[in-house]
PDB file of C-alpha atoms and ligand atoms in Angstrom:
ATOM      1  CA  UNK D 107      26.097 -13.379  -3.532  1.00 52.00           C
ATOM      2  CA  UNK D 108      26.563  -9.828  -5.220  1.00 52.00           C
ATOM      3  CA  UNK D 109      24.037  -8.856  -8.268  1.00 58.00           C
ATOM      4  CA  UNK D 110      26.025  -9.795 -10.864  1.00 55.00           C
ATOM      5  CA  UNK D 111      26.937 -12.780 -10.298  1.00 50.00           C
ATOM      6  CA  UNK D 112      23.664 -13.848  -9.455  1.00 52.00           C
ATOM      7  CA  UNK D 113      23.404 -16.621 -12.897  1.00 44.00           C
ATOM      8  CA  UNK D 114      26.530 -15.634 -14.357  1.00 45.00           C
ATOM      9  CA  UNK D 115      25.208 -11.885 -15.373  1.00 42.00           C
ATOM     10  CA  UNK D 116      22.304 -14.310 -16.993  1.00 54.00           C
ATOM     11  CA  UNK D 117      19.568 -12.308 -15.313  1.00 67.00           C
ATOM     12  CA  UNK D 118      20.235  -8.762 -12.924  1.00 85.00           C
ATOM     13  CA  UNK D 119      17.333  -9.184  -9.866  1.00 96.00           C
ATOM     14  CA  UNK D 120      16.503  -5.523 -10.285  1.00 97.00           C
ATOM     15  CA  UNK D 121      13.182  -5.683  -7.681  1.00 98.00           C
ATOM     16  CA  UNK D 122      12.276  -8.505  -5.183  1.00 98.00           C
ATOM     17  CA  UNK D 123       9.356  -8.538  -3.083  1.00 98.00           C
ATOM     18  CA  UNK D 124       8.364 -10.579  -0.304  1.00 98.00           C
ATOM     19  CA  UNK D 125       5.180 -11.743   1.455  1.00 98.00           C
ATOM     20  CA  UNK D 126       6.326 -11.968   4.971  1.00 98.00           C
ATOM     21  CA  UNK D 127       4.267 -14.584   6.076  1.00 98.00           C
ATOM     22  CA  UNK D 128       3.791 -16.945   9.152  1.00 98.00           C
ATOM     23  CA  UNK D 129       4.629 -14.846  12.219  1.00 98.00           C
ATOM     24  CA  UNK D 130       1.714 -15.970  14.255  1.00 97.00           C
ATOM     25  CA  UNK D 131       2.953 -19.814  13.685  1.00 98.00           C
ATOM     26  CA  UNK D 132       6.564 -18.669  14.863  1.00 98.00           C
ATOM     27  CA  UNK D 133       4.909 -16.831  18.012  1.00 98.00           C
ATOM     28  CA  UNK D 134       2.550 -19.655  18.529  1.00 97.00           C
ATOM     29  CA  UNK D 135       5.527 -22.229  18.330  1.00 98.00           C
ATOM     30  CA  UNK D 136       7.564 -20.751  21.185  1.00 98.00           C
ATOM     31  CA  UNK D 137       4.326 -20.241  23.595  1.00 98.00           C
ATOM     32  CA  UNK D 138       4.628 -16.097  22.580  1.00 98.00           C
ATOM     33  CA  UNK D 139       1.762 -14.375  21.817  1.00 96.00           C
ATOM     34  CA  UNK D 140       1.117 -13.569  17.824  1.00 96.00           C
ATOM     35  CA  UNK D 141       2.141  -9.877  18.587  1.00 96.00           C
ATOM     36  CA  UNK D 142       5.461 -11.272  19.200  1.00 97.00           C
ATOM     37  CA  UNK D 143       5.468 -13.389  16.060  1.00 98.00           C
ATOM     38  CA  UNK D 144       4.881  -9.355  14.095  1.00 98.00           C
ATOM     39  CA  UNK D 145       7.675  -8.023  16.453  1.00 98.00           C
ATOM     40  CA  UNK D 146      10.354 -10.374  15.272  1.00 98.00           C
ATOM     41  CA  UNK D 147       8.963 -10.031  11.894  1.00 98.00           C
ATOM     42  CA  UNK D 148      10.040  -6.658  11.699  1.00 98.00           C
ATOM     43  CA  UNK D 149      13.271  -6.628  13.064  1.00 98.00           C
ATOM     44  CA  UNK D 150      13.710  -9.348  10.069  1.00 98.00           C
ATOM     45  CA  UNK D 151      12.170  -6.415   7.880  1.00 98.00           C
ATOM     46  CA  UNK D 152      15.607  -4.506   8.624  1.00 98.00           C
ATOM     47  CA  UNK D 153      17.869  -7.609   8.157  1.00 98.00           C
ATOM     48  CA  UNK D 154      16.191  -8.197   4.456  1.00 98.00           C
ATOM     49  CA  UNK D 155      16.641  -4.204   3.773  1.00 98.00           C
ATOM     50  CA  UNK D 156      20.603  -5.237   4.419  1.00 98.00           C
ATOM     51  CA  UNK D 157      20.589  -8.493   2.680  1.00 98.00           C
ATOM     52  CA  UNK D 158      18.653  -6.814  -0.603  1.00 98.00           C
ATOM     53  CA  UNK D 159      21.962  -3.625  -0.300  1.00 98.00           C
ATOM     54  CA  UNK D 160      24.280  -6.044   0.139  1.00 97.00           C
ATOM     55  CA  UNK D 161      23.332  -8.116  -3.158  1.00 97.00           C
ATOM     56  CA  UNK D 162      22.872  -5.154  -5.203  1.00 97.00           C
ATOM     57  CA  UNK D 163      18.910  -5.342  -5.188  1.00 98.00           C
ATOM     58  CA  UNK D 164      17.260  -1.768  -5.967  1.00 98.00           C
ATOM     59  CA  UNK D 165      13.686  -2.606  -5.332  1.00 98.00           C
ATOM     60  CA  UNK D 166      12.084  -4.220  -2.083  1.00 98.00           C
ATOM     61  CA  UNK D 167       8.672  -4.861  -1.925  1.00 99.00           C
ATOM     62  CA  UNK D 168       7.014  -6.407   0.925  1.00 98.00           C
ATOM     63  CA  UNK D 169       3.688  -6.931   1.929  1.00 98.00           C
ATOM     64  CA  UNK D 170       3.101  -5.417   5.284  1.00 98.00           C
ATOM     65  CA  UNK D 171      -0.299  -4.851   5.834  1.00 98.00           C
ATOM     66  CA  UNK D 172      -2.875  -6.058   3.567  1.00 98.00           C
ATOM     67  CA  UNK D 173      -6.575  -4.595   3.078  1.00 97.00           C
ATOM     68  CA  UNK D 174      -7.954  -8.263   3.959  1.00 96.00           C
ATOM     69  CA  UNK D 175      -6.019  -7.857   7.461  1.00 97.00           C
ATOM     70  CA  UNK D 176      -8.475  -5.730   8.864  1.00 98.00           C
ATOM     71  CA  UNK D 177     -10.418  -8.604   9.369  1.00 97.00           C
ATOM     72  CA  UNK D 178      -7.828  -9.847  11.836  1.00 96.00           C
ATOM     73  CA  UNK D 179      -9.150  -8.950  15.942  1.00 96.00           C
ATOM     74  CA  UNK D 180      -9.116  -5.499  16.869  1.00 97.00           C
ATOM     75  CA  UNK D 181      -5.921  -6.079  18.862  1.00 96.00           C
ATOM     76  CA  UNK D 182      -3.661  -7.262  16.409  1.00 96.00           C
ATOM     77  CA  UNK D 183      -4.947  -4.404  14.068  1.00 97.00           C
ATOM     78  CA  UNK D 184      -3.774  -2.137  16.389  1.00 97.00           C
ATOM     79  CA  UNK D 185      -0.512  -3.840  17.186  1.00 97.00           C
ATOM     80  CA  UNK D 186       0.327  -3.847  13.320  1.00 97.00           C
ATOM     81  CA  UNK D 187      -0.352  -0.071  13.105  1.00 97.00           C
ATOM     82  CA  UNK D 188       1.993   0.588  16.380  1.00 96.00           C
ATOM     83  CA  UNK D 189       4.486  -1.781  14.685  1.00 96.00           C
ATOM     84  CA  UNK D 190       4.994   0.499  11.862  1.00 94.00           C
ATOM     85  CA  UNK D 191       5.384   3.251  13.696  1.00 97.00           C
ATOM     86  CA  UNK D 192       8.005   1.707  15.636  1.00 97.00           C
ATOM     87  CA  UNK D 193       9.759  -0.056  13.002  1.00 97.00           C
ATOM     88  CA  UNK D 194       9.959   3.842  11.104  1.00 98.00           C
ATOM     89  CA  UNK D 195      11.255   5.088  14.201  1.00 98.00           C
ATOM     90  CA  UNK D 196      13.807   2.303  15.397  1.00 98.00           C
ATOM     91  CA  UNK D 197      15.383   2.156  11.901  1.00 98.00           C
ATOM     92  CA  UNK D 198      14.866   5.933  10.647  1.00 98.00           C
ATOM     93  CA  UNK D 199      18.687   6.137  11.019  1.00 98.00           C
ATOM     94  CA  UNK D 200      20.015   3.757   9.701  1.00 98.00           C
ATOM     95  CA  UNK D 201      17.946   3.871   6.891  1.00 98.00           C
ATOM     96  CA  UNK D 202      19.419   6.950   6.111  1.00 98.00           C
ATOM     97  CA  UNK D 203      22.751   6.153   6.613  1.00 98.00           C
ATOM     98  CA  UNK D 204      22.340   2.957   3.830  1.00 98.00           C
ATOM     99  CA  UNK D 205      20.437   5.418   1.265  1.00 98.00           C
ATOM    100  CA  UNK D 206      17.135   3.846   1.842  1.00 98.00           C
ATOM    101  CA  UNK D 207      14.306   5.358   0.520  1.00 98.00           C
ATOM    102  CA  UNK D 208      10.881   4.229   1.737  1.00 98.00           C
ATOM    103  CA  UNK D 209       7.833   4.622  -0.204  1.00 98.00           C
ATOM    104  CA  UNK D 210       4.229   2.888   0.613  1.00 98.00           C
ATOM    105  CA  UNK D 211       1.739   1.585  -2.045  1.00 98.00           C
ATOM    106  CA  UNK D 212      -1.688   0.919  -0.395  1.00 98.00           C
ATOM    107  CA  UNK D 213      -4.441   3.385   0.488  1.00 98.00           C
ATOM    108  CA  UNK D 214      -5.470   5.787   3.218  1.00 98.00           C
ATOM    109  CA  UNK D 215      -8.819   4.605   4.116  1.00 96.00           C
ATOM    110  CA  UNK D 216      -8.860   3.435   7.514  1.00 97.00           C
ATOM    111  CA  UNK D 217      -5.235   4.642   8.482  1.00 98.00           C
ATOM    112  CA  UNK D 218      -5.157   7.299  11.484  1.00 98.00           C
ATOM    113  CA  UNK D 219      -3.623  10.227  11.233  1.00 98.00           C
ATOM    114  CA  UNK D 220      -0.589   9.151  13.150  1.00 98.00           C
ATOM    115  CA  UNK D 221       0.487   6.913  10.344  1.00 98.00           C
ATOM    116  CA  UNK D 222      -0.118   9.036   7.822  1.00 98.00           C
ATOM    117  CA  UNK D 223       1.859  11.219   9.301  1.00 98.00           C
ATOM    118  CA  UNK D 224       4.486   8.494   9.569  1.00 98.00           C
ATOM    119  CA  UNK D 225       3.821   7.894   5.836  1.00 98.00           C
ATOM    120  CA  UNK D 226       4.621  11.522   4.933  1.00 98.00           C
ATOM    121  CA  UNK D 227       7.828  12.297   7.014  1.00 98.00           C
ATOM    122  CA  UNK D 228       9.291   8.757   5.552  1.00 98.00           C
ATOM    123  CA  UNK D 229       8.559   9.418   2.038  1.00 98.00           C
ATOM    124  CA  UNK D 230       9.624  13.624   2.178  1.00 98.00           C
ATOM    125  CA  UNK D 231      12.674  13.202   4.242  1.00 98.00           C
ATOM    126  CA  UNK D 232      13.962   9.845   1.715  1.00 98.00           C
ATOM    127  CA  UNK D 233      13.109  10.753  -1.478  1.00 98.00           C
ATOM    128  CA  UNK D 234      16.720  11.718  -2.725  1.00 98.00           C
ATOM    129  CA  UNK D 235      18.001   8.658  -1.419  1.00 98.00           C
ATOM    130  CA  UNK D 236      19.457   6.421  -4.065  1.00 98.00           C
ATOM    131  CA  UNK D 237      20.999   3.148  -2.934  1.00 98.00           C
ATOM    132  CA  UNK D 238      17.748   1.525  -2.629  1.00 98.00           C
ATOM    133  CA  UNK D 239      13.703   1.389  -2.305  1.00 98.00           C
ATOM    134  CA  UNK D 240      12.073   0.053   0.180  1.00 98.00           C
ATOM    135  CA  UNK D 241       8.008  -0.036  -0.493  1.00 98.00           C
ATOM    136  CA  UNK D 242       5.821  -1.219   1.921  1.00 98.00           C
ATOM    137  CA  UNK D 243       2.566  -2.566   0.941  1.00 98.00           C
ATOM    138  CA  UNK D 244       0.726  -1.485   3.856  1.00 98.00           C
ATOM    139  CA  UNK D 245      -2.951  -1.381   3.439  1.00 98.00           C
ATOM    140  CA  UNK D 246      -2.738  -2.673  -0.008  1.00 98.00           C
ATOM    141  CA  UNK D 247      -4.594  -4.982  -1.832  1.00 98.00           C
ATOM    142  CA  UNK D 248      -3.806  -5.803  -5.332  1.00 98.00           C
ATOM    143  CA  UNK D 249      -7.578  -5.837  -6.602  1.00 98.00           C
ATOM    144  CA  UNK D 250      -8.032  -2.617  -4.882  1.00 98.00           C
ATOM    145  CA  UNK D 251      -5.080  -1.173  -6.560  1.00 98.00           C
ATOM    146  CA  UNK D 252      -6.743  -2.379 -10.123  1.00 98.00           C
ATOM    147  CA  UNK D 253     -10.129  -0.911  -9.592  1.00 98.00           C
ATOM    148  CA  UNK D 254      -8.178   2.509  -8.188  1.00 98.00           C
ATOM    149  CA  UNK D 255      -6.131   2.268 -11.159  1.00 98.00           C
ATOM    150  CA  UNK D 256      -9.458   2.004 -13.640  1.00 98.00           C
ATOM    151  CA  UNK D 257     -11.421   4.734 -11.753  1.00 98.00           C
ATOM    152  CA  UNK D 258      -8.408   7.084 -12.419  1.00 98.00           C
ATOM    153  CA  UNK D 259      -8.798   5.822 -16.148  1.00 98.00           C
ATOM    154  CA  UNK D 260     -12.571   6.613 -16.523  1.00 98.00           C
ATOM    155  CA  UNK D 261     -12.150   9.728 -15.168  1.00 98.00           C
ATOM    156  CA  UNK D 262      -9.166  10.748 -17.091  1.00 97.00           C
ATOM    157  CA  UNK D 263     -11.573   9.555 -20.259  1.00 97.00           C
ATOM    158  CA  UNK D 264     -14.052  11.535 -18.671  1.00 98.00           C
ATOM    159  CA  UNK D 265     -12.003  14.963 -18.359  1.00 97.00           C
ATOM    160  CA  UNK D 266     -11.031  14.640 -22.354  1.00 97.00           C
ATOM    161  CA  UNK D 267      -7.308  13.796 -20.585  1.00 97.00           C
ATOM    162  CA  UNK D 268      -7.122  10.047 -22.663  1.00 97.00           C
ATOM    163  CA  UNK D 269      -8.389   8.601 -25.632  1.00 97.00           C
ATOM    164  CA  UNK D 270     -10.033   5.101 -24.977  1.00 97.00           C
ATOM    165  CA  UNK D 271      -7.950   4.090 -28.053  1.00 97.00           C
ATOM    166  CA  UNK D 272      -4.655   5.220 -26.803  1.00 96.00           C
ATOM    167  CA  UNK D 273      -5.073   2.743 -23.580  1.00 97.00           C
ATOM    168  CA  UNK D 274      -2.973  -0.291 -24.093  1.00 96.00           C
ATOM    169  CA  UNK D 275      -0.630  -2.487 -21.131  1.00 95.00           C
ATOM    170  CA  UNK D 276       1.413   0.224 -21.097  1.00 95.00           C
ATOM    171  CA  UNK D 277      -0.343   3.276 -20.636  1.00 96.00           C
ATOM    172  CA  UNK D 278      -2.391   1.576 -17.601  1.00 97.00           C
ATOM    173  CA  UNK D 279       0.731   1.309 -16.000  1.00 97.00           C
ATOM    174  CA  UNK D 280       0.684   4.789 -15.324  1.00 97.00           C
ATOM    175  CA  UNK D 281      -2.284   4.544 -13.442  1.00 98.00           C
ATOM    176  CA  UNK D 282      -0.850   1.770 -10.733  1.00 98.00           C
ATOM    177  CA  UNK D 283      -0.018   3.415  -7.410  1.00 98.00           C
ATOM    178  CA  UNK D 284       3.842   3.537  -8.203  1.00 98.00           C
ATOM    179  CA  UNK D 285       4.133   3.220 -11.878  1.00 98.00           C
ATOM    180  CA  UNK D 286       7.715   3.973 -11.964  1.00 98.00           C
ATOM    181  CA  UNK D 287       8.579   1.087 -10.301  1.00 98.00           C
ATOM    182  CA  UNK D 288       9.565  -1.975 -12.264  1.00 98.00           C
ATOM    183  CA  UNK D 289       7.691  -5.197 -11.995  1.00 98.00           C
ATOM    184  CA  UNK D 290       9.453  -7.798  -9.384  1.00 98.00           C
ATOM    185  CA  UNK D 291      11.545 -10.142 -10.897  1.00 98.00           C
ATOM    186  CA  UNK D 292      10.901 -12.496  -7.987  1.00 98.00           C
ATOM    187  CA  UNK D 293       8.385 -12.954  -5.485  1.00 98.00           C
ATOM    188  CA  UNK D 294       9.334 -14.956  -2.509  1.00 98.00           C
ATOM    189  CA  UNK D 295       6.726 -16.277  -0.119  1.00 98.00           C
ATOM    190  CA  UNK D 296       8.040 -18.054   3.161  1.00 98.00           C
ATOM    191  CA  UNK D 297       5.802 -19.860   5.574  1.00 97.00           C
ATOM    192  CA  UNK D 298       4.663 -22.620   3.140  1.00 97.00           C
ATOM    193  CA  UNK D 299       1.782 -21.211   1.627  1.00 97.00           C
ATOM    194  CA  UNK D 300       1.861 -21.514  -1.801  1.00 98.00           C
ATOM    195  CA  UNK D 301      -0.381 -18.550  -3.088  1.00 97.00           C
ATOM    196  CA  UNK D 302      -0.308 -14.424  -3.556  1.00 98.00           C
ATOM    197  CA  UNK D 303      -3.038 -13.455  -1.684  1.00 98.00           C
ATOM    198  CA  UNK D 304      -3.880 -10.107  -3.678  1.00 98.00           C
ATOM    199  CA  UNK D 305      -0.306  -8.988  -3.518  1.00 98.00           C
ATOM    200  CA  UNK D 306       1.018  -7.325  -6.875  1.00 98.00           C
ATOM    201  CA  UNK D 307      -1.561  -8.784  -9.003  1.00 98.00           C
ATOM    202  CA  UNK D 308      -1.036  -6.670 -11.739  1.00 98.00           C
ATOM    203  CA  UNK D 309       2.724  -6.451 -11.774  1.00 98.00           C
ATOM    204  CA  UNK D 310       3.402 -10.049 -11.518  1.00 98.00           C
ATOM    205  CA  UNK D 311       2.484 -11.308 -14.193  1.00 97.00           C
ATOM    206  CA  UNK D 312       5.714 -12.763 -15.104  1.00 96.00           C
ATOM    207  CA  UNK D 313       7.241 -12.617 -11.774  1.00 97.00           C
ATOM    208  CA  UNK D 314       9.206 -15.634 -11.040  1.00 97.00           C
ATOM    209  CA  UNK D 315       7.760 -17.133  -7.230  1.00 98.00           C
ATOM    210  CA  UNK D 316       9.665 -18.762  -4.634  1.00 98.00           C
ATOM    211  CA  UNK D 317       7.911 -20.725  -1.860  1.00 98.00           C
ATOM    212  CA  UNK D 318      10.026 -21.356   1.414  1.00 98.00           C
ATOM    213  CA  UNK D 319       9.159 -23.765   4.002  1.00 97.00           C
ATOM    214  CA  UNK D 320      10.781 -21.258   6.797  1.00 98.00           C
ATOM    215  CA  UNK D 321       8.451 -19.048   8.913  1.00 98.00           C
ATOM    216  CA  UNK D 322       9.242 -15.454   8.088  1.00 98.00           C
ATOM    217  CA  UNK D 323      10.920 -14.409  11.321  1.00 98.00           C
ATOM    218  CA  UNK D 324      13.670 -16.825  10.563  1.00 98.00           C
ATOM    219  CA  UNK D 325      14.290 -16.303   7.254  1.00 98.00           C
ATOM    220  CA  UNK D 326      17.940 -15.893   6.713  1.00 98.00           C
ATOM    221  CA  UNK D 327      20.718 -14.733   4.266  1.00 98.00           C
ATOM    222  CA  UNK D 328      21.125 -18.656   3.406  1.00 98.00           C
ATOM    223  CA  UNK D 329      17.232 -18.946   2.401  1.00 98.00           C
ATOM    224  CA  UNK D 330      17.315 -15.496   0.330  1.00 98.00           C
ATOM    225  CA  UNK D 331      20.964 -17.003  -1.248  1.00 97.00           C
ATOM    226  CA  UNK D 332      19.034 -20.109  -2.131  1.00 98.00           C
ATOM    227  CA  UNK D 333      16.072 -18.400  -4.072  1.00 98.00           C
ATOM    228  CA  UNK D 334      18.580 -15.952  -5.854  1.00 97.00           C
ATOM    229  CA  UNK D 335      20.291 -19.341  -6.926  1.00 96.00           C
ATOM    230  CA  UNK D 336      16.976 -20.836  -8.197  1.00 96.00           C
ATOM    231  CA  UNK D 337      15.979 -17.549  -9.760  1.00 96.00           C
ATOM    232  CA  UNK D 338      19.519 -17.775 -11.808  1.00 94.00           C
ATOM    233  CA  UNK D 339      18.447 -20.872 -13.014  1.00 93.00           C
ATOM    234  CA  UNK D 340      14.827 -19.950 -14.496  1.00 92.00           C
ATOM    235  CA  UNK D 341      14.208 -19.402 -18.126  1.00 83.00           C
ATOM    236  CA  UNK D 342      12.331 -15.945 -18.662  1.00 83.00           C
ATOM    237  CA  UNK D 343      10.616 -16.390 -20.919  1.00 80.00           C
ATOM    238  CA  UNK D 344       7.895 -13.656 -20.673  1.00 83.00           C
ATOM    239  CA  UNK D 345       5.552 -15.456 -23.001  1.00 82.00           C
ATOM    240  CA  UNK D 346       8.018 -15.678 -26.075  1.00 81.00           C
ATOM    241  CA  UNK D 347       9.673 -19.730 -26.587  1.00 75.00           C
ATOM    242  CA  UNK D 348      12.688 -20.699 -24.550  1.00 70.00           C
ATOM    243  CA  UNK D 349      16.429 -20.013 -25.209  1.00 61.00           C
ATOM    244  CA  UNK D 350      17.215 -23.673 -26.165  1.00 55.00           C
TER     245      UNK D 350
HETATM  246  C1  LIG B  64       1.545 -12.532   8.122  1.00 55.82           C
HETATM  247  O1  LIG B  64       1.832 -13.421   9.176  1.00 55.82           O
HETATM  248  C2  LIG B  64       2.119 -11.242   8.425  1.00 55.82           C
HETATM  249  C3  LIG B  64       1.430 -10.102   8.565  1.00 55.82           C
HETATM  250  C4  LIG B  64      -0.037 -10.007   8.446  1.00 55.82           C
HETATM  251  C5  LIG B  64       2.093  -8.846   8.908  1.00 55.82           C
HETATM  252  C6  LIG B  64       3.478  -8.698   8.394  1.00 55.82           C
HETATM  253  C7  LIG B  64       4.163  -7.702   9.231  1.00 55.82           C
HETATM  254  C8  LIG B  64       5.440  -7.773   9.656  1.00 55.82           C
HETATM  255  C9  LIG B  64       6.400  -8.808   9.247  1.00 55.82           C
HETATM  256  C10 LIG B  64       5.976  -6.776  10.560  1.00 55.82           C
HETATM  257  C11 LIG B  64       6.561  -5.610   9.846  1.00 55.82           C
HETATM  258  C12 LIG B  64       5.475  -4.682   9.629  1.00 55.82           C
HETATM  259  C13 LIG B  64       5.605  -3.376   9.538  1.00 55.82           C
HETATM  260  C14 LIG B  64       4.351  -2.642   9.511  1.00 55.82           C
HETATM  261  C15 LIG B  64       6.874  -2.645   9.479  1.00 55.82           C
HETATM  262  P1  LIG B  64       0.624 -14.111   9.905  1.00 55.82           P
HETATM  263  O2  LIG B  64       0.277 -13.315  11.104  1.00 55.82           O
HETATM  264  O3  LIG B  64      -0.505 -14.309   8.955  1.00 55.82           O
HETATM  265  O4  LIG B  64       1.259 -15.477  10.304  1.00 55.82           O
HETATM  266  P2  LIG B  64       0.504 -16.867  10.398  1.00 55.82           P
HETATM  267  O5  LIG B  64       0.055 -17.203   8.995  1.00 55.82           O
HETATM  268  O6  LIG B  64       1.555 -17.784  10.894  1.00 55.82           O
HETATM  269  O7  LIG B  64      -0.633 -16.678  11.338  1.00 55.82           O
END
């Protein structure tokens, strides 16, 4: 369904981000082991970078890593970390080819050197790229991102660099890890948990959320289809009263 006719032009779905969620169930399911579950979850990664050009979508968001998940076993830590690597790698061309630009919103602490490496090369060699964004959360928590946000603040108030009085919704904004990037219109969440878990706290605020029963390594073009047609339906309000 292209962009614009997403609602009749009522509302353009400018950024959508995604908690891909419920890999281990999918692995678990089929007698695989969870690291296959993460493997298929990333080749899905690729198909959602395709289904998000096709539909006109500028922004992709997805939550890849989160801070939490280094709680997970040692082994599935590492397996994430590898994953990344090899999903940059795999898809590098590709990505390219479609205009995708990656960019990462999360922190360094904890990340080897290899992947931030992986981090750098992906940003520098995309950044002119225009038909799309792809941003993976990857180490990201959206607390963390708050209290990074309002050390930057203090210290700005600090340095003489911003008047307490001048801070408002707006100027924090530029304090956020990527403050250039609009807030997601829609959230989806597939694996039937209904919840963000930390993701995007700050920006979603008035996101619109979509909860699918499907576990993320099956999601499909007919699941994304059906929350762009239930997005087109929502009133937007963003706090003021309704259209009708
Ligand atoms: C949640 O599923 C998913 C994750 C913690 C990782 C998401 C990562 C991918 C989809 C792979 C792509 C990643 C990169 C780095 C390119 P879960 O393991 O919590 O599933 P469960 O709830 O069924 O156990």
């Amino acid at each position: 369904m292209p962009n614009d006719s997403i609602g009749s032009q009522k509302q353009i779905l400018q950024h959508l981000a995604v908690i891909m969620d419920g890999n281990g169930r999918w692995a678990l399911k089929r007698g695989l082991a969870r690291s296959a579950g993460h493997r298929y979850g990333a080749e899905k990664l690729y198909d959602l970078c395709v289904m998000c050009i096709e539909r006109q979508i500028k922004y992709v968001t997805v939550f890849a890593f989160s801070t939490e998940n280094w709680r997970r076993p040692a082994d599935e830590v590492a397996q994430l970390m590898d994953l990344f690597v090899y999903f940059y790698n795999k898809y590098k061309d590709e990505m390219e080819k479609e205009g995708i630009r990656l960019r990462f919103s999360g922190v360094e602490d904890g990340l080897s050197q290899r992947i931030l490496d992986t981090i750098n090369e992906a940003e520098s060699t995309s950044d002119k790229r225009k038909t799309m964004q792809l941003i993976l959360a990857f180490n990201y928590g959206g607390r963390r991102e708050i209290v990074d946000s309002s050390k930057k603040i203090a210290a700005a108030i600090q340095n003489g660099e911003l008047n307490p009085d001048d801070l408002d919704e707006d100027s924090f904004r530029d304090y956020l890890y990527l403050p250039d990037v609009p807030d997601p219109d829609l959230i989806i969440r597939p694996s039937g948990e209904q919840r963000l878990s930390n993701f995007l706290l700050w920006q979603a605020a008035y996101s619109e959320l979509y909860f699918a029963e499907v576990l993320w390594p099956d999601f499909s073009a007919d699941i994304m289809d059906k929350a762009l047609e239930d997005y087109s339906k929502r009133d937007r309000r963003f706090g003021a009263i309704g259209k009708e």
